[in-house]
Amino acid sequence: MASYSSRVRADIARWLQAGLIDASTADALARDVEASQRRSLSFGSILAMMAALLFGAAILIFVAANWEAIPRLARVAALFAIILAGYVGGAVLKTRDHAAIGEALWIVAAATFGGSIALIGQMYHLSGDEASALITWGAGTALAAVALRSNPLTVASVGIADAWLFLRGFDYFGRAEFPHLFVVMAIVLFAISFWTRSRAARHLIVLSVIFHLVLMAMEYETLQVAVPLVVVSALLFAAAIFAAEPVDRIVQLGGRLPLHALIGFLVGLAMIQFELADESSNSGFTIASAAALAGIVAAIVLGGRESRGLRWIAYAGFAFELAIIYVVMLQSMLGTAGFFLAAAVLLGILALIIIRVEKRMRAPSVEGAAA
């Protein structure tokens, strides 16, 4: 990103010198490049976040290892001091143009807050379970993200909510009811992500909602969840393709809503196929498979030219459809040798289709460059 920004700044200076743009336009372009560079996540920022997480883990392990040797009041004071130092110190560094280190300190404070919930709860024998502790940790991290307008803290709060959903969804806590509370969490965090300008959090929330629906399908009637997921995903894909600008202005996913919609569409149809695979007639499975293949083709035709990521999701979905169609409809007709032969043929066909599609997708850009 730094190399790209340097090239753009050099181009802006050259355009200004050549008289292609005026001084005000050059200044506006330079400010936009600087703002974009500041929002980007560099490799150094990633390393700083990883170091912050390791540092926070080291502090918590040290405190836990010496828990009994430290006086009770000193334990609580030390934990709160780390949290306060992390948030305040990070804010000071942010104001002094050390954004990566400041955000890293905020992550340390958030991690320490989560560890403090467990340690203080154990020390004072507070009532509650691990699920409640995760909710408290996530809520505290989300509040910190709002107060500090922090992108990484927003992502961290979504990650904590996802951990809670995963553990509750798979009965890790011995739940008594399905975790419907996640819907409220997702809505609140999605709203927070606009304030903190965290596009990554929005992407993660959308994928998490799809995972939540998969858990619902496992818990309740599959078709009652999967069919609406397929329909809504198809409508969202159509809206994202045919009204791209106004839709993206609302959801602000950087034009990647079609990718999420295609994932939701394929996941919904996969659940339907698994549900109908045991039918004796296989007619429902055949219809679902045909709909999946038609949807994949439509996605590539409508949105594949503009998005390589969408094409690769479509290719993965096509490969999955070939595999499941073989397993359900052809397995009884072929032996082991036939399986390998059929797999080789299907993979060869898939490779040929991908090569031809990629060539067609690249052809217009090559012709445009020649023109």
Short mmCIF file of C-alpha atoms in Angstrom, two decimals:
data_model
loop_
_atom_site.label_atom_id
_atom_site.label_comp_id
_atom_site.label_asym_id
_atom_site.label_seq_id
_atom_site.Cartn_x
_atom_site.Cartn_y
_atom_site.Cartn_z
CA MET A 1 0.00 0.00 0.00
CA ALA A 2 2.85 2.37 0.76
CA SER A 3 4.38 1.72 -2.68
CA TYR A 4 1.04 2.33 -4.36
CA SER A 5 0.53 5.57 -2.41
CA SER A 6 3.99 6.79 -3.37
CA ARG A 7 3.30 6.13 -7.04
CA VAL A 8 -0.03 7.94 -6.87
CA ARG A 9 1.53 10.96 -5.16
CA ALA A 10 4.21 11.06 -7.86
CA ASP A 11 1.50 10.88 -10.54
CA ILE A 12 -0.45 13.69 -8.88
CA ALA A 13 2.64 15.89 -8.88
CA ARG A 14 3.29 15.07 -12.53
CA TRP A 15 -0.33 15.79 -13.51
CA LEU A 16 -0.19 19.12 -11.67
CA GLN A 17 3.07 20.08 -13.36
CA ALA A 18 1.67 19.12 -16.78
CA GLY A 19 -1.42 21.24 -16.20
CA LEU A 20 -3.81 18.28 -16.33
CA ILE A 21 -5.27 19.16 -12.92
CA ASP A 22 -5.36 22.33 -10.85
CA ALA A 23 -3.85 22.82 -7.39
CA SER A 24 -7.13 22.31 -5.50
CA THR A 25 -7.78 19.01 -7.29
CA ALA A 26 -4.21 17.86 -6.62
CA ASP A 27 -4.59 18.71 -2.93
CA ALA A 28 -7.91 16.83 -2.70
CA LEU A 29 -6.42 13.76 -4.40
CA ALA A 30 -3.39 13.82 -2.10
CA ARG A 31 -5.61 14.02 1.00
CA ASP A 32 -7.72 11.10 -0.25
CA VAL A 33 -4.63 8.96 -0.85
CA GLU A 34 -3.31 9.81 2.62
CA ALA A 35 -6.65 8.93 4.25
CA SER A 36 -6.81 5.66 2.34
CA GLN A 37 -3.27 4.80 3.37
CA ARG A 38 -4.07 5.55 7.00
CA ARG A 39 -7.07 3.20 6.92
CA SER A 40 -5.16 0.37 5.28
CA LEU A 41 -3.86 -2.58 7.29
CA SER A 42 -0.15 -2.87 6.62
CA PHE A 43 2.07 -5.85 7.37
CA GLY A 44 3.61 -3.87 10.23
CA SER A 45 0.15 -3.29 11.70
CA ILE A 46 -0.59 -7.02 11.52
CA LEU A 47 2.67 -7.81 13.31
CA ALA A 48 1.88 -5.18 15.94
CA MET A 49 -1.54 -6.77 16.56
CA MET A 50 0.01 -10.24 16.85
CA ALA A 51 2.64 -8.91 19.26
CA ALA A 52 -0.09 -7.22 21.28
CA LEU A 53 -2.06 -10.44 21.60
CA LEU A 54 1.04 -12.38 22.66
CA PHE A 55 1.95 -9.64 25.14
CA GLY A 56 -1.55 -9.67 26.61
CA ALA A 57 -1.47 -13.47 26.88
CA ALA A 58 1.92 -13.31 28.61
CA ILE A 59 0.64 -10.80 31.16
CA LEU A 60 -2.43 -12.87 31.94
CA ILE A 61 -0.44 -16.10 32.24
CA PHE A 62 2.05 -14.39 34.56
CA VAL A 63 -0.74 -13.03 36.73
CA ALA A 64 -2.56 -16.37 36.79
CA ALA A 65 0.65 -18.28 37.63
CA ASN A 66 1.33 -15.99 40.59
CA TRP A 67 -2.32 -15.52 41.50
CA GLU A 68 -2.14 -16.94 45.01
CA ALA A 69 1.08 -15.08 45.87
CA ILE A 70 -0.35 -11.68 45.00
CA PRO A 71 -2.59 -9.94 47.59
CA ARG A 72 -6.24 -9.77 46.54
CA LEU A 73 -6.40 -5.97 46.29
CA ALA A 74 -3.14 -5.90 44.34
CA ARG A 75 -4.53 -8.44 41.87
CA VAL A 76 -7.56 -6.33 41.05
CA ALA A 77 -5.53 -3.11 40.97
CA ALA A 78 -2.93 -4.65 38.62
CA LEU A 79 -5.56 -5.89 36.18
CA PHE A 80 -7.38 -2.56 36.08
CA ALA A 81 -4.07 -0.72 35.75
CA ILE A 82 -3.19 -2.77 32.67
CA ILE A 83 -6.60 -2.11 31.14
CA LEU A 84 -6.41 1.62 31.86
CA ALA A 85 -2.81 1.88 30.62
CA GLY A 86 -3.70 0.03 27.44
CA TYR A 87 -6.68 2.20 26.51
CA VAL A 88 -5.24 5.55 27.61
CA GLY A 89 -1.76 4.82 26.27
CA GLY A 90 -3.19 3.66 22.98
CA ALA A 91 -5.27 6.81 22.65
CA VAL A 92 -2.21 9.00 23.32
CA LEU A 93 -0.16 7.13 20.72
CA LYS A 94 -2.98 7.43 18.19
CA THR A 95 -3.02 11.20 18.59
CA ARG A 96 0.75 11.25 18.01
CA ASP A 97 0.48 9.42 14.68
CA HIS A 98 1.46 5.97 16.00
CA ALA A 99 -1.77 4.31 14.97
CA ALA A 100 -0.53 0.71 14.74
CA ILE A 101 1.04 0.71 18.22
CA GLY A 102 -1.99 2.52 19.67
CA GLU A 103 -4.42 -0.02 18.24
CA ALA A 104 -2.15 -2.81 19.50
CA LEU A 105 -2.33 -1.41 23.04
CA TRP A 106 -6.11 -1.32 22.77
CA ILE A 107 -6.07 -5.00 21.84
CA VAL A 108 -3.91 -5.71 24.90
CA ALA A 109 -6.43 -3.85 27.08
CA ALA A 110 -9.36 -5.75 25.57
CA ALA A 111 -7.61 -9.10 26.05
CA THR A 112 -6.76 -8.18 29.64
CA PHE A 113 -10.39 -7.25 30.25
CA GLY A 114 -11.48 -10.71 29.11
CA GLY A 115 -8.91 -12.39 31.34
CA SER A 116 -9.88 -10.17 34.25
CA ILE A 117 -13.49 -11.33 34.07
CA ALA A 118 -12.38 -14.93 34.59
CA LEU A 119 -9.78 -14.21 37.25
CA ILE A 120 -11.89 -11.82 39.33
CA GLY A 121 -14.94 -14.06 39.01
CA GLN A 122 -12.89 -16.96 40.31
CA MET A 123 -11.41 -14.88 43.14
CA TYR A 124 -14.74 -13.57 44.43
CA HIS A 125 -16.76 -16.66 43.48
CA LEU A 126 -19.14 -14.65 41.35
CA SER A 127 -22.15 -16.48 39.93
CA GLY A 128 -22.34 -17.02 36.18
CA ASP A 129 -20.96 -19.25 33.47
CA GLU A 130 -18.49 -19.04 30.60
CA ALA A 131 -21.19 -17.96 28.15
CA SER A 132 -22.12 -14.97 30.30
CA ALA A 133 -18.44 -14.08 30.65
CA LEU A 134 -18.03 -14.08 26.87
CA ILE A 135 -21.07 -11.83 26.47
CA THR A 136 -19.69 -9.42 29.08
CA TRP A 137 -16.28 -9.45 27.40
CA GLY A 138 -17.80 -8.83 23.98
CA ALA A 139 -20.02 -6.02 25.27
CA GLY A 140 -17.10 -4.32 26.99
CA THR A 141 -14.96 -4.59 23.86
CA ALA A 142 -17.78 -3.21 21.72
CA LEU A 143 -18.24 -0.24 24.06
CA ALA A 144 -14.51 0.44 23.89
CA ALA A 145 -14.69 0.25 20.09
CA VAL A 146 -17.47 2.85 20.08
CA ALA A 147 -15.72 5.16 22.54
CA LEU A 148 -12.38 4.96 20.73
CA ARG A 149 -13.84 4.55 17.24
CA SER A 150 -11.55 1.59 16.72
CA ASN A 151 -11.68 -0.69 13.70
CA PRO A 152 -9.64 -3.56 15.28
CA LEU A 153 -11.67 -3.50 18.49
CA THR A 154 -14.85 -3.78 16.42
CA VAL A 155 -13.45 -6.83 14.65
CA ALA A 156 -12.40 -8.26 18.02
CA SER A 157 -15.90 -7.81 19.45
CA VAL A 158 -17.37 -9.62 16.42
CA GLY A 159 -14.85 -12.41 16.93
CA ILE A 160 -15.89 -12.77 20.57
CA ALA A 161 -19.56 -12.90 19.54
CA ASP A 162 -18.70 -15.58 16.98
CA ALA A 163 -16.87 -17.60 19.63
CA TRP A 164 -19.96 -17.40 21.84
CA LEU A 165 -22.19 -18.49 18.94
CA PHE A 166 -19.94 -21.42 18.07
CA LEU A 167 -19.68 -22.68 21.63
CA ARG A 168 -23.40 -22.25 22.34
CA GLY A 169 -24.39 -23.68 18.98
CA PHE A 170 -22.43 -26.90 19.53
CA ASP A 171 -23.59 -27.39 23.13
CA TYR A 172 -20.19 -26.63 24.67
CA PHE A 173 -21.92 -24.87 27.56
CA GLY A 174 -24.78 -27.36 27.77
CA ARG A 175 -27.27 -24.81 26.52
CA ALA A 176 -30.95 -25.10 27.24
CA GLU A 177 -32.10 -23.14 24.20
CA PHE A 178 -30.86 -22.05 20.80
CA PRO A 179 -28.67 -18.88 20.82
CA HIS A 180 -31.14 -16.53 19.14
CA LEU A 181 -29.46 -13.65 21.00
CA PHE A 182 -26.80 -13.63 18.29
CA VAL A 183 -29.22 -11.89 15.92
CA VAL A 184 -29.38 -8.93 18.29
CA MET A 185 -25.59 -9.00 18.67
CA ALA A 186 -25.14 -8.99 14.89
CA ILE A 187 -27.48 -6.03 14.40
CA VAL A 188 -25.81 -3.97 17.12
CA LEU A 189 -22.29 -4.78 15.91
CA PHE A 190 -23.23 -4.07 12.30
CA ALA A 191 -24.45 -0.63 13.36
CA ILE A 192 -21.27 -0.05 15.39
CA SER A 193 -19.14 -0.98 12.38
CA PHE A 194 -20.43 2.09 10.49
CA TRP A 195 -19.37 4.38 13.32
CA THR A 196 -15.93 2.75 13.58
CA ARG A 197 -15.56 2.49 9.78
CA SER A 198 -14.82 -1.23 10.04
CA ARG A 199 -15.62 -2.85 6.72
CA ALA A 200 -13.83 -6.03 7.83
CA ALA A 201 -16.25 -6.35 10.75
CA ARG A 202 -19.22 -6.06 8.38
CA HIS A 203 -17.84 -8.83 6.17
CA LEU A 204 -17.33 -11.05 9.22
CA ILE A 205 -20.83 -10.31 10.52
CA VAL A 206 -22.48 -11.29 7.23
CA LEU A 207 -20.58 -14.59 7.15
CA SER A 208 -21.45 -15.14 10.82
CA VAL A 209 -25.15 -14.68 10.10
CA ILE A 210 -24.92 -17.38 7.42
CA PHE A 211 -23.25 -19.67 9.97
CA HIS A 212 -26.02 -18.86 12.46
CA LEU A 213 -28.60 -19.92 9.87
CA VAL A 214 -26.73 -23.20 9.32
CA LEU A 215 -26.96 -23.86 13.06
CA MET A 216 -30.68 -23.04 12.94
CA ALA A 217 -31.16 -25.52 10.11
CA MET A 218 -29.43 -28.19 12.20
CA GLU A 219 -31.65 -27.35 15.18
CA TYR A 220 -35.03 -26.93 13.47
CA GLU A 221 -36.59 -27.92 10.16
CA THR A 222 -33.90 -27.60 7.50
CA LEU A 223 -36.14 -26.54 4.63
CA GLN A 224 -37.82 -23.81 6.70
CA VAL A 225 -34.43 -22.15 7.10
CA ALA A 226 -32.68 -23.11 3.87
CA VAL A 227 -35.39 -22.08 1.39
CA PRO A 228 -35.69 -18.48 2.71
CA LEU A 229 -31.88 -18.26 2.80
CA VAL A 230 -31.73 -19.22 -0.89
CA VAL A 231 -34.47 -16.78 -1.88
CA VAL A 232 -33.10 -13.85 0.14
CA SER A 233 -29.56 -14.50 -1.09
CA ALA A 234 -30.73 -14.53 -4.72
CA LEU A 235 -32.60 -11.26 -4.22
CA LEU A 236 -29.59 -9.65 -2.55
CA PHE A 237 -27.34 -10.82 -5.38
CA ALA A 238 -29.69 -9.33 -7.97
CA ALA A 239 -29.89 -6.05 -6.06
CA ALA A 240 -26.11 -5.91 -5.66
CA ILE A 241 -25.62 -6.48 -9.39
CA PHE A 242 -28.36 -4.34 -10.92
CA ALA A 243 -28.30 -1.53 -8.33
CA ALA A 244 -24.68 -1.79 -7.26
CA GLU A 245 -24.00 1.82 -6.26
CA PRO A 246 -27.08 2.54 -4.11
CA VAL A 247 -26.93 -0.88 -2.45
CA ASP A 248 -23.24 -0.59 -1.61
CA ARG A 249 -23.85 2.94 -0.34
CA ILE A 250 -26.15 1.37 2.25
CA VAL A 251 -24.22 -1.76 3.27
CA GLN A 252 -20.72 -0.38 2.54
CA LEU A 253 -19.08 -3.71 1.79
CA GLY A 254 -16.77 -2.43 -0.90
CA GLY A 255 -18.80 -3.98 -3.70
CA ARG A 256 -18.47 -7.48 -2.24
CA LEU A 257 -22.10 -8.09 -1.36
CA PRO A 258 -22.47 -10.41 -4.41
CA LEU A 259 -19.80 -12.69 -2.94
CA HIS A 260 -21.68 -13.01 0.35
CA ALA A 261 -24.98 -13.45 -1.45
CA LEU A 262 -23.52 -16.24 -3.60
CA ILE A 263 -22.11 -17.95 -0.50
CA GLY A 264 -25.52 -17.75 1.19
CA PHE A 265 -27.22 -19.07 -1.96
CA LEU A 266 -24.87 -22.04 -2.26
CA VAL A 267 -24.98 -22.83 1.47
CA GLY A 268 -28.79 -22.78 1.45
CA LEU A 269 -28.99 -25.07 -1.56
CA ALA A 270 -26.38 -27.41 -0.06
CA MET A 271 -28.56 -27.77 3.06
CA ILE A 272 -31.56 -28.51 0.85
CA GLN A 273 -29.59 -31.10 -1.12
CA PHE A 274 -28.42 -32.86 2.05
CA GLU A 275 -32.00 -32.88 3.32
CA LEU A 276 -33.42 -34.36 0.10
CA ALA A 277 -30.56 -36.72 -0.74
CA ASP A 278 -32.22 -39.72 0.90
CA GLU A 279 -35.45 -39.44 -1.07
CA SER A 280 -36.20 -42.55 -3.08
CA SER A 281 -37.15 -40.64 -6.23
CA ASN A 282 -34.38 -38.00 -5.91
CA SER A 283 -36.63 -35.58 -7.78
CA GLY A 284 -36.30 -32.86 -5.14
CA PHE A 285 -32.55 -33.34 -5.04
CA THR A 286 -32.39 -33.07 -8.83
CA ILE A 287 -34.34 -29.80 -8.82
CA ALA A 288 -32.10 -28.35 -6.08
CA SER A 289 -28.97 -29.42 -7.96
CA ALA A 290 -30.25 -27.89 -11.20
CA ALA A 291 -31.04 -24.65 -9.34
CA ALA A 292 -27.55 -24.59 -7.84
CA LEU A 293 -25.85 -25.10 -11.20
CA ALA A 294 -28.10 -22.49 -12.85
CA GLY A 295 -27.34 -20.04 -10.04
CA ILE A 296 -23.60 -20.59 -10.42
CA VAL A 297 -23.76 -19.94 -14.16
CA ALA A 298 -25.90 -16.83 -13.63
CA ALA A 299 -23.48 -15.52 -10.99
CA ILE A 300 -20.50 -15.91 -13.32
CA VAL A 301 -22.32 -14.29 -16.25
CA LEU A 302 -23.72 -11.37 -14.24
CA GLY A 303 -20.91 -10.62 -11.82
CA GLY A 304 -17.91 -12.75 -12.69
CA ARG A 305 -16.34 -10.28 -15.09
CA GLU A 306 -15.96 -7.66 -12.35
CA SER A 307 -14.93 -9.95 -9.49
CA ARG A 308 -12.35 -12.70 -9.57
CA GLY A 309 -13.26 -13.65 -5.99
CA LEU A 310 -16.85 -14.26 -7.05
CA ARG A 311 -15.64 -16.47 -9.89
CA TRP A 312 -13.57 -18.60 -7.55
CA ILE A 313 -16.49 -19.00 -5.15
CA ALA A 314 -18.57 -20.07 -8.13
CA TYR A 315 -15.87 -22.55 -9.20
CA ALA A 316 -15.73 -24.01 -5.70
CA GLY A 317 -19.52 -24.31 -5.67
CA PHE A 318 -19.47 -26.00 -9.07
CA ALA A 319 -16.86 -28.51 -7.88
CA PHE A 320 -18.97 -29.23 -4.79
CA GLU A 321 -22.05 -29.78 -6.96
CA LEU A 322 -20.20 -32.23 -9.19
CA ALA A 323 -19.07 -34.15 -6.12
CA ILE A 324 -22.42 -34.30 -4.37
CA ILE A 325 -24.30 -35.18 -7.55
CA TYR A 326 -21.90 -38.07 -8.11
CA VAL A 327 -22.15 -39.29 -4.51
CA VAL A 328 -25.95 -39.19 -4.43
CA MET A 329 -26.95 -40.15 -7.95
CA LEU A 330 -24.09 -42.14 -9.48
CA GLN A 331 -22.41 -43.96 -6.62
CA SER A 332 -24.65 -47.00 -6.91
CA MET A 333 -23.75 -47.37 -10.59
CA LEU A 334 -19.96 -47.28 -10.32
CA GLY A 335 -17.36 -49.26 -8.40
CA THR A 336 -14.11 -48.00 -6.94
CA ALA A 337 -12.32 -47.92 -10.29
CA GLY A 338 -15.27 -46.13 -11.81
CA PHE A 339 -15.14 -43.59 -9.02
CA PHE A 340 -11.55 -42.62 -9.85
CA LEU A 341 -12.33 -42.53 -13.56
CA ALA A 342 -15.39 -40.37 -13.00
CA ALA A 343 -13.48 -38.08 -10.63
CA ALA A 344 -10.70 -37.63 -13.19
CA VAL A 345 -13.20 -36.83 -15.94
CA LEU A 346 -15.16 -34.39 -13.76
CA LEU A 347 -12.01 -32.59 -12.58
CA GLY A 348 -10.79 -32.37 -16.17
CA ILE A 349 -14.11 -30.88 -17.24
CA LEU A 350 -14.00 -28.43 -14.34
CA ALA A 351 -10.44 -27.37 -15.22
CA LEU A 352 -11.41 -26.89 -18.88
CA ILE A 353 -14.44 -24.79 -17.94
CA ILE A 354 -12.40 -22.62 -15.57
CA ILE A 355 -9.68 -22.05 -18.18
CA ARG A 356 -12.19 -21.06 -20.85
CA VAL A 357 -14.13 -18.78 -18.50
CA GLU A 358 -10.95 -17.05 -17.30
CA LYS A 359 -9.87 -16.47 -20.91
CA ARG A 360 -13.25 -14.95 -21.76
CA MET A 361 -13.14 -12.75 -18.66
CA ARG A 362 -9.68 -11.46 -19.55
CA ALA A 363 -10.41 -10.93 -23.25
CA PRO A 364 -12.23 -7.54 -22.96
CA SER A 365 -9.48 -6.05 -20.79
CA VAL A 366 -6.80 -7.18 -23.25
CA GLU A 367 -8.73 -5.73 -26.18
CA GLY A 368 -9.27 -2.48 -24.28
CA ALA A 369 -5.55 -2.20 -23.56
CA ALA A 370 -4.72 -2.78 -27.24
CA ALA A 371 -7.22 -0.12 -28.27
#
